Amino acid sequence: MVAFLIIREGSNWTDVFRLVPGHTVTIGRAPTNQIVIKDDRCSRYHAEIFLSEGEWILRDLDSRNGTVVGENPIRGDWQLDFGQVIRIASMQLAFVQDLNTAFPDGSGSSAHLFNDVTQNDPSTFRTVDEGEHVLDIAEPTTITHRRGETKFLKAVEVSKETDASTIPKVGKAATLLCKLAFDLANQTDITAVANLALEGLFECTSIDAGAVLLLPRSHKGIATEKDLELIASRADKGPNYHRVSRFLANTVLREGEAVLARNVMDDSRFGIRDSKGDIHATSVLCAPIRQDGRAIGVVHLYSTDAGRIPDPDDLEFALAVADNVALALKNLGRQLELTETISQTQVEIDELRKKLGAESQIVGRSPLIMSLQQQIARASPSRATVLICGESGVGKELVARAVHFASPRKKGPFVCLNCAALSESLLESELFGHERGAFTGATDRKMGKFEAAHNGTLMLDEIGEMSEAIQAKFLRVLEGHPFERVGGSEPVQVDVRVIAATNRDLEKEVERGRFRRDLYFRLRVVEITAPPLRKRPEDIVELASHFLEKYNAETGRKLLGFTQAAYEHMKKYRWPGNVRELKNVIERAVVLAQGERIEIDDLALSNLATSGDTADNISLSDVYEPASLAEVERRHIALTLESTGWNKSRTASILGIERSTLDRKIRRYQLRPNTTIQR
């Protein structure tokens, strides 16, 4: 099914293109086509020709000016017949099978076409016109050879008709060594490397016994024969392999050179002795296994057959195998070190994740804690900025960690920065980083917390302490704009989720002009309020037991728990320092307690009043006044509003209810500021 396209531009036949089954020929103006037509009337990819079901098909590729076969304009596919002429723009392409009948109409300049079939390449064709202008037929590029595996990594096979002696020994050794080096590199343990090396040595050298001996990995100093450990051995004649002599092993280890000795029957320095002391070997060969210029072992070979005597080529091969064994062992050592490092690193990562997970675990089962957990679960999957409010010591950082580890960013970094602990200049440097020489003491470029938290979470504690100048720059970063390091001009773009925390009333700070209004609303996308410990007394026992277990493990003590009196005392206490105070009280008690259980005297509780929670003292009144539950609720809400200066958000947080619920109750009880309440 081979065919030809004879190409004519104007009145001259210019080229011949051979069509080969299985190859699609494209025609067009683009230079990537097989047949290029440099005419603006020709589309970039105009047409193509291919063989389908035994017929040659011409397909017009939706060209702008179309394709003509004979007198027939075509669109889509056209089955070609030999002798037809294809016209595209100014070019004609005659479709023929036999070059001798290429021009039946005799139009144009007459041409004589012939096959210049050489003996070596019968597929070569040439065309010659009347002016003896030679036109080469375009041949498509083809793959001439394929091979899945190299023959050099296969064993040398000798057929029955071929004498093994006709194969050059050096060539056989080189081929075997190439395959052996490849196989050694794929072994997974030292013993397999040693056995494979011996197999290759027995195949290519004139020996019948041998072994691979190595020094221990921990060996230091000068090596001697007694330090060598037998890794693998083989003996084709006789019951067992006999160990290398002390003189021979020490010589090779000391000098780092391979040794071949013959006629060793009468030389005790080289001889191989059996259990009776008799020497059986006729020749012996020993090659060092070297790493970094130091011998770490030897390959020991010997022959007990006087008709099989190793020669210098065997010594060369043994040394080459020993060097390949050394390289394979080095790679195995690196793999082992890498595996151990990865395993150790993975264990450390798992331990750190467990530790971080434990540190981000919120302890408690009270309704307030369950509500807090639900808020965290709803806020975690999003990218929204979170504002965590609550008194000092309630565990705002713990809430931030819980949000981070429950979010898609949990594998990224969690970076925390306390804004109240630094001056304005230092805070800016900590947040955004600085360039070398930006200020006195800036000796190197420093990466800021924003860069450190890239693809993770940045928690800013005590956000209310941030100065107005930094608030403006901070707001731009929150809006997604790049920032510049202090003293730098290069923009830095990061992907960070920000969690802010504060124990201040930011609404009042905004009213007083100490906190930017736009930043407040940008931070308060999702607001989570961490309840104080006095609002969830049912969690005190569980928290105390949690901290007792923690500090028992850290100090090595084995306290059994708390006395009942200690439990009751902790439940009645107001905990002005919240969970932080409870944690420190338990730590002190674990260190100083003298009994098996912690008693009241071991609890160092303060006399401080709780912060901003004066309405709670109603329950401590010594005067009882009968009243309905609605009246008690009305009075309690009014007093709480009064104590907070009618800050509804803070009041709702103290009461443990939603802001909308508080608004409904204010309307229900018709409460107004400055309402006189009977205390």
XYZ file of C-alpha atoms in Angstrom:
679
model
C 0.000 0.000 0.000
C 2.964 2.351 -0.450
C 2.028 5.447 -2.489
C 3.605 8.728 -3.590
C 2.691 12.386 -3.761
C 4.445 14.167 -6.629
C 4.430 17.877 -5.828
C 4.206 20.629 -8.453
C 4.291 24.365 -7.812
C 3.387 26.444 -10.881
C 4.775 24.672 -13.935
C 7.612 22.800 -12.192
C 7.538 19.445 -10.433
C 9.580 20.081 -7.289
C 9.505 17.055 -4.981
C 8.264 13.543 -4.326
C 6.870 12.490 -0.925
C 6.503 8.855 -0.005
C 3.320 7.834 1.862
C 3.834 5.007 4.359
C 1.022 3.023 6.027
C 0.655 3.916 9.692
C 1.905 7.500 9.249
C -0.384 10.496 8.824
C 0.957 13.220 6.522
C -0.204 16.753 7.282
C -0.309 19.577 4.715
C -0.467 23.273 5.574
C 1.241 26.650 5.944
C 2.634 25.961 9.460
C 6.282 24.796 9.496
C 5.367 21.803 11.667
C 3.563 20.103 8.760
C 5.292 17.352 6.759
C 4.385 19.144 3.509
C 4.629 22.928 3.870
C 2.834 25.225 1.399
C 4.036 28.825 1.662
C 0.896 30.475 0.368
C -1.478 32.751 2.287
C -4.444 30.989 0.687
C -3.378 27.801 2.460
C -4.538 27.329 6.081
C -2.005 26.631 8.815
C -3.253 23.050 9.033
C -5.058 22.562 5.743
C -5.414 18.808 5.110
C -4.039 15.380 5.980
C -3.593 12.022 4.219
C -3.689 8.627 5.957
C -4.406 4.953 5.281
C -7.685 3.568 6.672
C -9.012 0.046 6.071
C -6.769 -0.413 3.044
C -7.720 2.874 1.384
C -5.836 6.201 1.294
C -8.015 9.015 2.667
C -7.632 12.759 2.098
C -9.233 14.814 4.890
C -9.818 18.560 4.619
C -9.268 20.108 8.073
C -11.964 22.789 7.743
C -9.602 24.905 5.651
C -10.502 28.485 4.794
C -10.245 28.135 0.955
C -10.949 24.418 0.649
C -9.275 21.474 -1.082
C -9.911 20.303 -4.676
C -9.435 16.770 -6.092
C -9.574 16.898 -9.869
C -12.534 19.220 -10.435
C -14.301 18.303 -7.168
C -14.127 20.602 -4.133
C -14.165 18.444 -0.993
C -15.070 18.908 2.637
C -14.288 16.251 5.206
C -12.943 12.870 4.010
C -12.284 11.818 0.351
C -11.132 8.378 -0.799
C -8.200 8.860 -3.158
C -7.687 6.927 -6.383
C -4.295 6.614 -8.040
C -3.778 9.211 -10.739
C -5.877 11.904 -9.066
C -4.404 15.407 -8.610
C -4.956 17.318 -5.340
C -4.995 21.140 -5.598
C -4.310 23.304 -2.542
C -3.745 27.019 -3.214
C -1.039 27.183 -5.957
C 0.262 23.655 -5.309
C -0.693 20.426 -7.082
C -0.031 17.006 -5.613
C -0.316 13.975 -7.928
C -1.317 10.799 -6.035
C 0.382 7.792 -7.724
C 1.453 4.279 -6.941
C 3.888 3.687 -9.798
C 6.382 6.462 -10.474
C 6.775 5.302 -14.104
C 3.164 6.320 -14.809
C 3.239 9.492 -12.770
C 2.302 11.909 -15.567
C -0.248 10.274 -17.843
C -1.463 13.597 -19.238
C 1.990 14.863 -20.175
C 1.198 18.307 -18.851
C 3.968 20.574 -17.646
C 7.593 19.816 -18.225
C 8.095 16.207 -19.116
C 9.925 14.274 -16.443
C 11.609 10.957 -16.255
C 11.267 9.193 -12.888
C 13.166 6.124 -11.977
C 14.160 4.047 -8.966
C 17.718 4.181 -7.845
C 17.498 0.995 -5.844
C 20.802 0.176 -4.218
C 21.815 -3.211 -3.056
C 22.088 -2.112 0.554
C 18.944 0.035 0.752
C 16.212 -0.944 -1.757
C 13.812 1.626 -0.228
C 15.801 4.636 -1.515
C 14.091 6.498 -4.396
C 15.204 9.484 -6.473
C 13.571 11.475 -9.269
C 15.338 13.228 -12.126
C 13.736 15.778 -14.459
C 14.942 16.740 -17.929
C 17.493 19.144 -16.537
C 19.000 16.296 -14.498
C 17.819 18.011 -11.303
C 17.830 15.389 -8.554
C 14.784 15.378 -6.258
C 15.050 13.282 -3.079
C 11.916 11.501 -1.969
C 11.000 12.604 1.582
C 11.170 9.649 3.951
C 9.309 9.768 7.308
C 11.409 9.314 10.435
C 11.014 5.784 11.812
C 12.218 3.873 14.864
C 14.653 1.243 13.651
C 15.441 -0.733 16.805
C 13.684 -1.521 20.087
C 14.959 -3.329 23.156
C 13.444 -3.597 26.618
C 16.565 -4.833 28.417
C 20.250 -4.458 27.736
C 22.148 -7.623 26.897
C 24.968 -6.505 29.174
C 22.792 -7.202 32.230
C 22.090 -10.775 31.169
C 24.237 -13.810 31.814
C 26.527 -14.935 28.985
C 24.974 -18.030 27.399
C 27.008 -20.600 25.476
C 25.127 -22.782 23.005
C 25.936 -26.422 22.392
C 27.458 -25.565 19.032
C 29.688 -22.823 20.507
C 32.882 -23.645 22.356
C 33.167 -21.642 25.581
C 36.860 -21.192 24.875
C 36.040 -19.078 21.813
C 34.476 -16.318 23.972
C 37.167 -13.820 25.036
C 37.696 -14.024 28.793
C 37.992 -10.271 29.211
C 34.748 -9.704 27.292
C 32.905 -12.290 29.371
C 34.266 -10.765 32.578
C 33.255 -7.252 31.536
C 29.726 -8.371 30.667
C 29.374 -10.312 33.917
C 30.792 -7.422 35.945
C 28.293 -4.999 34.390
C 25.365 -7.246 35.321
C 26.834 -7.975 38.754
C 27.237 -4.283 39.574
C 23.593 -3.691 38.619
C 22.373 -6.611 40.752
C 24.513 -5.645 43.750
C 22.974 -2.183 43.777
C 19.510 -3.751 44.115
C 20.230 -5.908 47.173
C 18.567 -5.027 50.460
C 20.972 -6.509 53.033
C 24.685 -7.209 53.519
C 24.417 -11.004 53.367
C 22.637 -10.874 50.008
C 25.385 -8.591 48.648
C 28.107 -11.006 49.828
C 26.395 -14.112 48.407
C 25.764 -12.436 45.054
C 29.391 -11.300 44.830
C 30.611 -14.845 45.519
C 28.298 -16.222 42.851
C 29.812 -13.893 40.243
C 33.378 -14.633 41.385
C 32.885 -18.406 41.172
C 31.432 -18.032 37.686
C 34.260 -15.981 36.229
C 37.439 -16.966 38.105
C 39.429 -20.166 38.513
C 38.673 -20.798 42.187
C 36.594 -23.345 44.113
C 36.274 -21.748 47.570
C 35.969 -18.272 48.979
C 34.294 -15.871 51.372
C 33.464 -12.240 52.066
C 34.686 -10.939 55.440
C 33.937 -7.487 56.869
C 34.952 -5.362 59.807
C 32.177 -4.376 62.270
C 30.600 -0.975 61.535
C 31.692 0.262 64.934
C 35.347 -0.748 64.442
C 37.917 1.992 64.930
C 41.704 1.998 64.708
C 44.027 -0.451 62.954
C 42.255 -3.506 61.524
C 43.666 -7.038 61.751
C 42.570 -10.498 60.691
C 40.986 -11.255 64.064
C 38.605 -8.287 63.648
C 37.090 -9.678 60.441
C 33.612 -11.201 60.633
C 32.531 -13.885 58.157
C 29.507 -12.644 56.172
C 29.158 -15.365 53.518
C 31.258 -18.300 52.292
C 31.176 -21.043 49.671
C 33.216 -24.176 48.919
C 32.556 -26.259 45.815
C 35.186 -28.875 46.746
C 35.656 -30.146 50.245
C 33.225 -29.871 53.148
C 33.899 -26.343 54.329
C 35.548 -23.032 53.574
C 38.829 -22.480 55.447
C 39.500 -19.020 56.799
C 42.090 -16.639 55.339
C 45.556 -16.741 56.872
C 46.542 -14.020 59.317
C 49.532 -12.850 57.250
C 47.532 -12.564 54.009
C 44.570 -10.767 55.603
C 46.770 -8.302 57.517
C 48.817 -7.567 54.378
C 45.723 -6.746 52.329
C 44.100 -4.720 55.133
C 47.259 -2.748 55.791
C 48.336 -2.036 52.218
C 44.892 -1.882 50.599
C 46.008 -3.862 47.530
C 44.777 -7.132 46.015
C 47.143 -10.095 46.258
C 47.487 -13.238 44.095
C 49.799 -16.015 45.309
C 50.500 -19.361 43.609
C 52.210 -22.546 44.767
C 51.271 -21.894 48.381
C 51.231 -25.548 49.436
C 54.545 -25.188 51.242
C 54.130 -21.588 52.487
C 52.340 -21.292 55.823
C 51.977 -17.504 55.396
C 49.546 -17.911 52.499
C 48.336 -21.477 52.965
C 44.790 -22.434 53.817
C 44.822 -24.837 56.757
C 42.052 -27.225 57.734
C 41.248 -28.364 61.259
C 44.247 -30.760 61.193
C 46.673 -28.061 60.114
C 47.120 -29.420 56.594
C 47.411 -26.992 53.674
C 45.194 -27.873 50.705
C 45.128 -24.733 48.544
C 47.369 -24.427 45.503
C 46.646 -20.742 44.812
C 45.100 -17.952 46.859
C 43.648 -14.568 45.977
C 42.649 -11.790 48.373
C 41.181 -8.364 47.441
C 40.371 -5.470 49.793
C 36.871 -4.008 50.105
C 37.645 -0.277 50.302
C 35.612 2.748 51.315
C 37.023 6.268 51.427
C 40.609 4.989 51.140
C 40.199 2.516 54.020
C 39.812 -1.267 53.845
C 36.608 -2.360 55.582
C 36.883 -6.026 54.643
C 38.321 -8.559 52.200
C 37.219 -10.934 49.457
C 39.156 -14.178 50.040
C 39.341 -16.798 47.252
C 41.447 -19.916 46.751
C 41.781 -22.973 44.534
C 42.472 -26.532 45.709
C 42.744 -27.925 42.175
C 46.171 -27.866 40.541
C 44.429 -27.706 37.168
C 42.609 -24.460 38.055
C 45.062 -21.715 38.793
C 43.870 -18.062 39.035
C 45.640 -15.655 36.700
C 46.119 -11.839 36.731
C 42.784 -11.413 34.920
C 41.097 -13.186 37.837
C 42.840 -10.779 40.213
C 41.550 -7.821 38.176
C 38.010 -9.208 38.242
C 38.126 -9.938 41.982
C 39.314 -6.403 42.719
C 36.563 -4.950 40.530
C 33.955 -7.055 42.331
C 35.363 -5.992 45.711
C 35.066 -2.319 44.727
C 31.456 -2.862 43.621
C 30.726 -4.644 46.915
C 32.159 -1.633 48.754
C 29.898 0.729 46.803
C 26.835 -1.466 47.394
C 27.600 -1.604 51.132
C 28.029 2.179 51.220
C 24.647 2.652 49.578
C 23.093 0.163 51.994
C 24.604 2.069 54.897
C 23.167 5.326 53.610
C 19.768 3.720 53.112
C 19.896 2.300 56.625
C 20.864 5.674 58.108
C 18.168 7.392 56.076
C 15.569 4.835 57.136
C 16.574 5.189 60.778
C 16.511 8.981 60.494
C 13.112 8.940 58.827
C 11.745 6.518 61.413
C 13.131 8.575 64.275
C 11.828 11.788 62.717
C 8.404 10.241 62.182
C 8.315 9.082 65.802
C 9.280 12.571 66.942
C 6.641 14.112 64.684
C 4.008 11.726 66.034
C 5.033 12.495 69.594
C 4.940 16.241 68.926
C 1.542 15.950 67.281
C 0.258 13.958 70.241
C 1.699 16.518 72.600
C 0.246 19.411 70.621
C -3.028 17.566 70.366
C -3.033 17.045 74.129
C -2.162 20.683 74.694
C -5.003 21.751 72.428
C -7.479 19.427 74.142
C -10.166 21.355 75.986
C -11.048 19.593 79.241
C -14.608 19.769 80.537
C -18.152 18.552 79.920
C -20.229 21.444 81.144
C -22.887 22.989 78.841
C -20.674 26.067 78.365
C -17.733 23.921 77.260
C -19.933 21.852 74.953
C -21.204 25.097 73.406
C -17.602 26.293 73.045
C -16.646 23.040 71.304
C -19.520 23.494 68.863
C -18.410 27.036 68.064
C -14.871 25.780 67.420
C -16.174 23.010 65.155
C -18.191 25.499 63.107
C -15.388 28.055 62.813
C -12.472 25.685 62.086
C -13.138 24.626 58.454
C -13.343 28.202 57.142
C -10.602 30.741 56.413
C -12.416 33.428 58.415
C -10.578 35.539 60.993
C -11.506 34.556 64.552
C -11.691 36.862 67.573
C -11.473 35.040 70.906
C -12.714 37.004 73.903
C -12.431 36.118 77.547
C -10.831 36.959 80.850
C -7.165 36.399 81.491
C -6.373 32.749 82.171
C -9.493 31.189 80.611
C -7.450 29.426 77.898
C -7.807 31.614 74.817
C -4.611 30.176 73.317
C -6.010 26.689 73.921
C -9.113 27.636 71.954
C -6.918 29.026 69.135
C -4.905 25.791 68.999
C -8.124 23.780 68.882
C -9.341 25.871 65.933
C -6.007 25.379 64.136
C -5.780 21.599 64.642
C -9.387 21.121 63.551
C -8.856 23.165 60.380
C -7.461 22.199 56.943
C -4.275 24.047 57.979
C -3.485 21.616 60.798
C -0.317 20.383 59.052
C 0.927 23.933 58.703
C 2.662 25.959 61.427
C 0.864 27.434 64.432
C 2.640 30.642 65.484
C 1.693 32.609 68.584
C 2.731 36.160 69.493
C 1.792 38.211 72.579
C 1.311 41.816 71.456
C 1.506 43.138 75.011
C 5.009 41.803 75.623
C 6.817 43.996 73.060
C 7.308 47.659 72.325
C 5.864 49.152 69.140
C 9.115 48.921 67.145
C 9.899 45.402 68.295
C 6.332 44.260 67.653
C 6.520 45.515 64.065
C 9.810 43.682 63.563
C 8.387 40.493 65.092
C 5.276 40.618 62.922
C 6.723 41.607 59.559
C 10.459 40.861 59.926
C 13.311 43.219 59.097
C 16.182 43.608 56.675
C 19.819 43.726 57.635
C 20.757 47.209 58.836
C 17.136 48.326 59.286
C 17.977 49.534 62.790
C 20.730 49.269 65.363
C 21.304 45.605 66.136
C 19.733 44.287 62.921
C 22.804 42.346 61.787
C 20.882 39.863 59.623
C 17.619 39.588 57.735
C 14.889 38.218 59.985
C 11.703 36.470 58.922
C 8.618 37.788 60.740
C 5.786 35.828 62.318
C 3.608 36.314 59.254
C 6.188 34.605 57.044
C 6.807 31.916 59.659
C 3.062 31.134 59.723
C 2.745 30.834 55.906
C 0.097 28.201 55.044
C -0.708 27.972 58.750
C -2.247 29.992 61.567
C -1.004 33.095 63.374
C -2.452 33.809 66.813
C -2.052 37.341 68.163
C -2.750 37.430 71.888
C -3.711 40.683 73.614
C -4.554 42.309 70.268
C -5.935 45.309 72.132
C -2.390 46.315 73.122
C -1.333 46.886 69.507
C -0.489 50.492 68.639
C -2.518 52.385 66.012
C 0.450 52.624 63.601
C 0.878 48.854 63.514
C -2.894 48.359 63.408
C -2.978 50.123 60.016
C -0.252 47.925 58.507
C -1.772 44.842 60.116
C -5.165 45.636 58.563
C -3.640 45.792 55.056
C -2.161 42.321 55.484
C -5.507 41.005 56.728
C -7.100 42.390 53.570
C -4.709 40.252 51.491
C -2.179 42.915 50.506
C 1.566 42.120 50.494
C 3.756 43.773 53.112
C 7.375 44.857 53.350
C 9.882 43.963 56.014
C 11.122 46.770 58.237
C 13.808 48.586 56.264
C 12.997 46.705 53.060
C 11.280 47.417 49.765
C 10.575 43.911 48.480
C 6.872 42.928 48.772
C 6.159 39.729 50.705
C 2.928 37.791 50.085
C 1.752 35.191 52.608
C -1.235 32.909 53.117
C -2.048 33.049 56.821
C -5.192 32.633 58.889
C -5.260 35.102 61.778
C -6.769 34.372 65.189
C -6.837 37.333 67.577
C -7.445 37.146 71.310
C -8.150 39.791 73.910
C -9.318 40.213 77.491
C -10.354 43.798 76.804
C -13.711 45.129 75.704
C -12.752 46.136 72.156
C -16.055 47.938 71.624
C -15.191 50.332 74.455
C -11.671 50.665 73.102
C -13.131 51.669 69.728
C -15.430 54.204 71.396
C -12.489 55.698 73.266
C -10.480 55.944 70.038
C -7.777 53.512 71.147
C -8.596 50.796 68.608
C -9.346 51.178 64.903
C -13.014 50.678 64.066
C -12.281 49.078 60.659
C -9.784 46.647 62.206
C -12.286 45.687 64.912
C -14.915 44.740 62.349
C -12.293 42.923 60.237
C -11.207 40.842 63.233
C -14.720 40.159 64.498
C -15.764 37.934 61.576
C -16.220 34.990 63.935
C -16.320 35.751 67.655
C -15.794 33.032 70.250
C -16.127 33.754 73.964
C -14.207 31.506 76.344
C -16.214 31.226 79.606
C -14.525 31.873 82.981
C -13.987 28.913 85.283
C -16.451 30.162 87.916
C -19.208 29.883 85.292
C -18.573 26.153 84.889
C -17.893 24.788 88.399
C -18.857 21.276 87.272
C -15.567 21.169 85.282
C -13.328 21.978 88.252
C -12.959 18.386 89.444
C -12.152 17.087 85.960
C -9.625 19.866 85.370
C -7.985 19.305 88.751
C -7.634 15.554 88.030
C -6.201 16.339 84.589
C -3.521 18.637 86.021
C -2.763 16.185 88.841
C -2.059 13.426 86.303
C 0.096 15.802 84.245
C 2.285 16.949 87.135
C 2.507 13.465 88.654
C 4.110 12.358 85.358
C 6.440 15.366 85.233
C 7.634 15.203 88.837
C 7.632 11.441 89.266
C 5.257 11.604 92.216
C 2.377 9.176 92.715
C -0.324 11.156 94.468
C -3.629 9.286 94.467
C -5.898 12.305 94.153
C -7.722 14.840 96.344
C -9.546 14.532 99.629
C -13.281 15.189 99.514
C -12.782 18.368 101.555
C -10.276 19.620 98.995
C -12.764 18.943 96.199
C -15.514 20.873 97.983
C -13.179 23.754 98.745
C -12.145 24.049 95.067
C -15.782 23.989 93.937
C -16.731 26.902 96.237
C -13.713 29.008 95.330
C -14.327 31.793 92.771
C -11.073 31.272 90.768
C -10.289 34.883 89.816
C -7.277 33.620 87.828
C -9.453 31.051 86.023
C -7.891 27.867 84.606
C -4.376 29.308 84.781
C -4.744 29.757 88.530
C -6.130 26.235 88.962
C -3.219 24.801 86.970
C -0.634 26.619 89.107
C -2.395 25.681 92.356
C -2.341 21.991 91.414
C 1.312 22.149 90.334
C 2.308 23.672 93.691
C 0.235 21.110 95.577
C 1.842 18.191 93.720
C 5.312 19.501 94.551
C 4.665 20.262 98.225
C 1.982 17.767 99.318
C 3.181 15.433 102.046
C 0.385 12.869 102.072
C -0.917 10.433 99.494
C -3.736 12.824 98.621
C -3.923 16.582 98.248
C -5.679 18.257 101.184
C -7.141 21.738 101.773
C -3.929 22.939 103.366
C -2.015 22.043 100.191
C -4.178 24.404 98.117
C -2.783 27.945 98.148
C -5.875 29.937 97.159
C -5.924 33.749 96.977
C -8.362 36.295 98.426
C -8.650 38.322 95.224
C -12.072 39.281 93.926
C -13.223 38.057 90.562
C -12.817 40.500 87.695
C -15.979 42.308 86.576
C -18.427 39.804 87.934
C -20.004 41.654 90.877
C -23.489 40.403 90.058
C -22.428 36.909 91.082
C -22.221 38.078 94.683
C -26.057 38.188 94.889
C -26.045 34.511 95.790
C -23.802 35.262 98.760
C -26.296 37.620 100.427
C -27.154 36.747 104.007
C -30.677 38.224 103.712
C -33.295 36.041 102.086
C -36.123 37.695 100.205
C -38.832 35.456 98.742
C -39.247 36.151 94.995
C -40.373 34.463 91.805
C -37.863 33.014 89.385
C -38.760 35.722 86.858
C -38.030 38.436 89.401
C -34.735 36.800 90.379
C -33.791 36.588 86.704
C -34.833 40.220 86.083
C -32.815 41.437 89.051
C -29.798 39.332 88.131
C -29.762 40.543 84.509
C -30.196 44.167 85.575
C -27.364 43.997 88.093
C -25.079 42.330 85.571
C -25.856 45.002 82.976
C -25.149 47.660 85.561
C -21.820 46.092 86.510
C -20.684 46.020 82.878
C -21.858 49.522 82.084
C -24.620 48.097 79.890
C -22.117 46.288 77.641
C -24.512 43.725 76.210
C -21.854 41.481 74.663
C -19.970 41.196 77.944
C -23.183 40.741 79.890
C -24.281 37.918 77.587
C -20.855 36.323 78.022
C -21.106 36.524 81.829
C -24.673 35.184 81.842
C -23.725 32.405 79.424
C -26.474 33.262 76.921
C -26.596 34.553 73.361
C -26.754 38.298 72.679
C -30.127 37.887 70.968
C -31.484 36.088 74.037
C -30.309 38.935 76.254
C -32.065 41.471 74.009
C -35.348 39.562 74.301
C -35.121 39.439 78.084
C -34.314 43.177 78.275
C -37.456 43.905 76.290
C -39.469 41.408 78.336
C -38.458 42.900 81.678
C -38.499 46.460 80.295
C -34.997 47.168 81.551
C -33.403 50.571 80.976
C -30.015 52.063 81.906
C -29.912 53.575 85.390
C -32.884 51.452 86.444
C -33.084 51.332 90.235
C -32.787 47.742 91.406
C -33.529 46.548 94.906
C -30.403 44.695 95.959
